[in-house]
């Protein structure tokens, strides 16, 4: 007998677009998600949409069709994966000031972001010793896995990245360096903003991994991969590896940090409001 297909299709998506009335779009999306029975989170702002949703295959196809029909979202970046159990407890559609919070209000990622590279071109770029490779994610994510030779900014939230980069850029300029800069994140959205920031700070050769780590792990053969470890994800799978297969991580109920299932975990205690996987 053949195995049953996974019960849930997951779609991680984002699109930078101009939404004059995100509240109205959010109300329509809440109704559509309720009709389709999906779970997950969608965030809307004047700059676009971001989120991860799950449901049966037909529901996700219909919801992605609805999202692609929003103004400027026909080419929304969507990455799919699958799960046997519901990866989210409920459906939430929120309106915020930014779809991913960097706190630098004068950026326009739709026009200012760095050059996108597919996985093969990415491998060639980061193999160059003169390329500076920066992991734009937070420290607890980097601890699960990252690319060989990548710099870890050791941030606790994406809002800390601009200050970290300004200090890093000052060091580069003091050394008289203006290197190629390669940046990556989970699904690509943080790099849209962070590469726009880096270009605004005067660096010209700025690149990022198209589709993020998730697309890289989906498409790059493990034998050719420069990735080490697993990739932290913001759902009940906790982490995935090559082929987007679930890893062996769990989330600490006390601090919300990921750790290997059978490994000792040095829990820092209650860090409510800092780690994103709580509750």
mmCIF file of C-alpha atoms in Angstrom, residues 84-276:
data_model
loop_
_atom_site.group_PDB
_atom_site.id
_atom_site.type_symbol
_atom_site.label_atom_id
_atom_site.label_comp_id
_atom_site.label_asym_id
_atom_site.label_seq_id
_atom_site.Cartn_x
_atom_site.Cartn_y
_atom_site.Cartn_z
ATOM 1 C CA UNK A 84 1.139 15.426 8.697
ATOM 2 C CA UNK A 85 -0.071 17.420 11.709
ATOM 3 C CA UNK A 86 -1.464 20.942 11.964
ATOM 4 C CA UNK A 87 1.579 23.255 12.261
ATOM 5 C CA UNK A 88 -0.421 26.154 13.747
ATOM 6 C CA UNK A 89 -3.163 26.314 16.375
ATOM 7 C CA UNK A 90 -5.319 28.943 14.655
ATOM 8 C CA UNK A 91 -5.505 31.522 11.865
ATOM 9 C CA UNK A 92 -4.431 35.113 12.497
ATOM 10 C CA UNK A 93 -4.504 38.031 10.056
ATOM 11 C CA UNK A 94 -2.793 41.133 11.468
ATOM 12 C CA UNK A 95 -2.127 44.679 10.306
ATOM 13 C CA UNK A 96 1.204 46.199 11.392
ATOM 14 C CA UNK A 97 3.442 49.119 10.496
ATOM 15 C CA UNK A 98 5.871 46.777 8.669
ATOM 16 C CA UNK A 99 5.516 43.231 7.361
ATOM 17 C CA UNK A 100 8.927 42.489 8.851
ATOM 18 C CA UNK A 101 10.118 44.981 11.438
ATOM 19 C CA UNK A 102 13.495 46.595 10.797
ATOM 20 C CA UNK A 103 12.660 50.072 12.107
ATOM 21 C CA UNK A 104 14.270 51.997 9.221
ATOM 22 C CA UNK A 105 11.378 53.803 7.629
ATOM 23 C CA UNK A 106 12.997 55.295 4.537
ATOM 24 C CA UNK A 107 13.671 52.019 2.696
ATOM 25 C CA UNK A 108 11.805 50.733 -0.360
ATOM 26 C CA UNK A 109 12.728 47.045 -0.760
ATOM 27 C CA UNK A 110 10.615 46.761 -3.906
ATOM 28 C CA UNK A 111 13.159 48.957 -5.745
ATOM 29 C CA UNK A 112 16.269 49.067 -3.527
ATOM 30 C CA UNK A 113 16.958 45.415 -2.602
ATOM 31 C CA UNK A 114 20.152 43.631 -3.585
ATOM 32 C CA UNK A 115 20.647 41.263 -6.514
ATOM 33 C CA UNK A 116 18.854 37.919 -6.173
ATOM 34 C CA UNK A 117 20.926 34.773 -6.742
ATOM 35 C CA UNK A 118 19.705 31.221 -7.305
ATOM 36 C CA UNK A 119 21.338 28.431 -5.229
ATOM 37 C CA UNK A 120 24.035 27.532 -7.781
ATOM 38 C CA UNK A 121 25.169 31.150 -8.246
ATOM 39 C CA UNK A 122 24.981 31.613 -4.481
ATOM 40 C CA UNK A 123 27.396 28.722 -3.935
ATOM 41 C CA UNK A 124 29.887 30.288 -6.328
ATOM 42 C CA UNK A 125 29.624 33.711 -4.692
ATOM 43 C CA UNK A 126 30.095 32.582 -1.098
ATOM 44 C CA UNK A 127 33.010 30.329 -2.106
ATOM 45 C CA UNK A 128 34.919 33.495 -3.053
ATOM 46 C CA UNK A 129 37.136 34.377 -0.047
ATOM 47 C CA UNK A 130 36.704 38.094 -0.815
ATOM 48 C CA UNK A 131 32.932 37.899 -0.306
ATOM 49 C CA UNK A 132 31.550 38.872 3.099
ATOM 50 C CA UNK A 133 28.675 36.502 3.973
ATOM 51 C CA UNK A 134 26.196 37.755 6.592
ATOM 52 C CA UNK A 135 23.450 35.755 8.285
ATOM 53 C CA UNK A 136 20.655 38.282 8.872
ATOM 54 C CA UNK A 137 18.746 36.053 11.274
ATOM 55 C CA UNK A 138 18.797 36.103 15.053
ATOM 56 C CA UNK A 139 21.231 34.229 17.282
ATOM 57 C CA UNK A 140 18.857 31.420 18.289
ATOM 58 C CA UNK A 141 18.204 30.695 14.582
ATOM 59 C CA UNK A 142 21.888 30.736 13.647
ATOM 60 C CA UNK A 143 22.612 28.261 16.452
ATOM 61 C CA UNK A 144 20.503 25.630 14.644
ATOM 62 C CA UNK A 145 22.397 25.969 11.349
ATOM 63 C CA UNK A 146 24.025 28.410 8.921
ATOM 64 C CA UNK A 147 26.249 28.627 5.835
ATOM 65 C CA UNK A 148 29.946 27.894 6.029
ATOM 66 C CA UNK A 149 31.909 31.013 6.898
ATOM 67 C CA UNK A 150 28.891 33.233 7.536
ATOM 68 C CA UNK A 151 29.117 36.087 10.041
ATOM 69 C CA UNK A 152 26.632 35.861 12.926
ATOM 70 C CA UNK A 153 25.571 39.362 14.062
ATOM 71 C CA UNK A 154 24.313 37.780 17.336
ATOM 72 C CA UNK A 155 21.112 39.809 17.250
ATOM 73 C CA UNK A 156 18.085 39.034 19.409
ATOM 74 C CA UNK A 157 15.642 40.746 17.046
ATOM 75 C CA UNK A 158 15.724 42.077 13.491
ATOM 76 C CA UNK A 159 15.460 45.624 14.881
ATOM 77 C CA UNK A 160 19.035 45.264 16.169
ATOM 78 C CA UNK A 161 20.436 44.572 12.712
ATOM 79 C CA UNK A 162 20.798 48.224 11.510
ATOM 80 C CA UNK A 163 22.941 49.208 14.511
ATOM 81 C CA UNK A 164 25.048 46.069 14.133
ATOM 82 C CA UNK A 165 25.583 46.680 10.437
ATOM 83 C CA UNK A 166 26.478 50.359 10.906
ATOM 84 C CA UNK A 167 29.232 49.341 13.333
ATOM 85 C CA UNK A 168 30.385 46.586 10.971
ATOM 86 C CA UNK A 169 30.381 48.975 8.004
ATOM 87 C CA UNK A 170 32.464 51.484 9.945
ATOM 88 C CA UNK A 171 35.080 48.760 10.516
ATOM 89 C CA UNK A 172 35.104 47.868 6.812
ATOM 90 C CA UNK A 173 35.538 51.487 5.780
ATOM 91 C CA UNK A 174 38.306 51.988 8.335
ATOM 92 C CA UNK A 175 40.104 49.111 6.602
ATOM 93 C CA UNK A 176 39.478 50.684 3.200
ATOM 94 C CA UNK A 177 37.316 47.728 2.156
ATOM 95 C CA UNK A 178 34.171 47.747 0.020
ATOM 96 C CA UNK A 179 33.654 44.016 -0.555
ATOM 97 C CA UNK A 180 30.890 42.045 -2.176
ATOM 98 C CA UNK A 181 28.290 41.377 0.491
ATOM 99 C CA UNK A 182 26.129 38.246 0.398
ATOM 100 C CA UNK A 183 23.170 38.044 2.795
ATOM 101 C CA UNK A 184 20.634 35.357 3.565
ATOM 102 C CA UNK A 185 17.655 34.589 5.783
ATOM 103 C CA UNK A 186 14.973 31.915 6.190
ATOM 104 C CA UNK A 187 12.649 32.712 3.299
ATOM 105 C CA UNK A 188 14.067 35.871 1.732
ATOM 106 C CA UNK A 189 11.946 38.645 3.222
ATOM 107 C CA UNK A 190 14.433 39.911 5.810
ATOM 108 C CA UNK A 191 17.072 40.079 3.087
ATOM 109 C CA UNK A 192 14.856 42.281 0.930
ATOM 110 C CA UNK A 193 15.024 44.882 3.692
ATOM 111 C CA UNK A 194 18.550 44.271 4.953
ATOM 112 C CA UNK A 195 20.105 44.433 1.475
ATOM 113 C CA UNK A 196 18.191 47.658 0.812
ATOM 114 C CA UNK A 197 19.684 48.996 4.046
ATOM 115 C CA UNK A 198 23.214 47.937 3.067
ATOM 116 C CA UNK A 199 22.892 49.584 -0.349
ATOM 117 C CA UNK A 200 21.569 52.742 1.306
ATOM 118 C CA UNK A 201 24.729 52.728 3.441
ATOM 119 C CA UNK A 202 26.867 52.998 0.292
ATOM 120 C CA UNK A 203 27.748 49.409 -0.616
ATOM 121 C CA UNK A 204 27.196 48.628 -4.302
ATOM 122 C CA UNK A 205 27.843 44.885 -4.694
ATOM 123 C CA UNK A 206 25.081 43.465 -2.514
ATOM 124 C CA UNK A 207 23.447 40.082 -3.096
ATOM 125 C CA UNK A 208 20.982 37.794 -1.417
ATOM 126 C CA UNK A 209 19.796 34.222 -1.729
ATOM 127 C CA UNK A 210 16.576 34.101 -3.739
ATOM 128 C CA UNK A 211 13.911 32.257 -1.805
ATOM 129 C CA UNK A 212 16.146 32.100 1.242
ATOM 130 C CA UNK A 213 17.470 29.049 3.036
ATOM 131 C CA UNK A 214 14.230 27.134 2.538
ATOM 132 C CA UNK A 215 14.450 27.210 -1.241
ATOM 133 C CA UNK A 216 18.164 26.399 -1.071
ATOM 134 C CA UNK A 217 17.497 23.312 1.074
ATOM 135 C CA UNK A 218 14.691 22.280 -1.242
ATOM 136 C CA UNK A 219 16.681 22.603 -4.491
ATOM 137 C CA UNK A 220 20.370 22.104 -3.676
ATOM 138 C CA UNK A 221 21.607 18.481 -3.605
ATOM 139 C CA UNK A 222 23.045 17.758 -0.194
ATOM 140 C CA UNK A 223 26.311 16.612 -1.774
ATOM 141 C CA UNK A 224 26.815 20.102 -3.269
ATOM 142 C CA UNK A 225 25.487 22.049 -0.306
ATOM 143 C CA UNK A 226 27.418 24.611 1.712
ATOM 144 C CA UNK A 227 24.771 24.592 4.440
ATOM 145 C CA UNK A 228 25.640 23.219 7.878
ATOM 146 C CA UNK A 229 22.999 22.005 10.338
ATOM 147 C CA UNK A 230 19.243 22.557 10.091
ATOM 148 C CA UNK A 231 17.123 25.646 9.459
ATOM 149 C CA UNK A 232 14.905 27.016 12.223
ATOM 150 C CA UNK A 233 11.300 27.588 11.103
ATOM 151 C CA UNK A 234 8.480 29.427 12.822
ATOM 152 C CA UNK A 235 6.015 26.550 13.219
ATOM 153 C CA UNK A 236 5.634 23.289 15.090
ATOM 154 C CA UNK A 237 8.287 21.533 12.953
ATOM 155 C CA UNK A 238 10.879 23.774 14.710
ATOM 156 C CA UNK A 239 13.619 23.001 12.143
ATOM 157 C CA UNK A 240 14.057 21.398 8.725
ATOM 158 C CA UNK A 241 17.000 20.019 6.777
ATOM 159 C CA UNK A 242 17.765 19.203 3.155
ATOM 160 C CA UNK A 243 14.683 18.346 1.166
ATOM 161 C CA UNK A 244 12.769 20.283 3.863
ATOM 162 C CA UNK A 245 12.609 17.143 5.968
ATOM 163 C CA UNK A 246 11.786 17.859 9.642
ATOM 164 C CA UNK A 247 14.851 17.956 11.860
ATOM 165 C CA UNK A 248 15.241 16.602 15.369
ATOM 166 C CA UNK A 249 14.616 19.834 17.277
ATOM 167 C CA UNK A 250 12.011 20.706 19.884
ATOM 168 C CA UNK A 251 11.100 23.979 21.571
ATOM 169 C CA UNK A 252 11.769 24.568 25.267
ATOM 170 C CA UNK A 253 8.462 25.239 27.025
ATOM 171 C CA UNK A 254 10.111 27.641 29.470
ATOM 172 C CA UNK A 255 12.233 29.924 27.264
ATOM 173 C CA UNK A 256 10.953 29.153 23.767
ATOM 174 C CA UNK A 257 14.419 28.351 22.397
ATOM 175 C CA UNK A 258 15.031 25.414 20.021
ATOM 176 C CA UNK A 259 17.239 22.520 21.095
ATOM 177 C CA UNK A 260 17.983 18.987 19.939
ATOM 178 C CA UNK A 261 15.351 16.562 21.173
ATOM 179 C CA UNK A 262 17.618 14.376 23.299
ATOM 180 C CA UNK A 263 20.345 16.905 24.122
ATOM 181 C CA UNK A 264 20.880 18.830 27.329
ATOM 182 C CA UNK A 265 19.454 22.344 27.131
ATOM 183 C CA UNK A 266 20.872 25.264 29.120
ATOM 184 C CA UNK A 267 17.577 27.105 29.582
ATOM 185 C CA UNK A 268 18.056 30.839 30.261
ATOM 186 C CA UNK A 269 14.648 31.067 31.930
ATOM 187 C CA UNK A 270 11.629 33.139 31.025
ATOM 188 C CA UNK A 271 12.523 35.533 28.173
ATOM 189 C CA UNK A 272 8.932 36.544 27.442
ATOM 190 C CA UNK A 273 8.665 38.976 24.541
ATOM 191 C CA UNK A 274 12.087 38.155 23.091
ATOM 192 C CA UNK A 275 11.875 34.713 21.514
ATOM 193 C CA UNK A 276 9.229 34.334 18.809
#
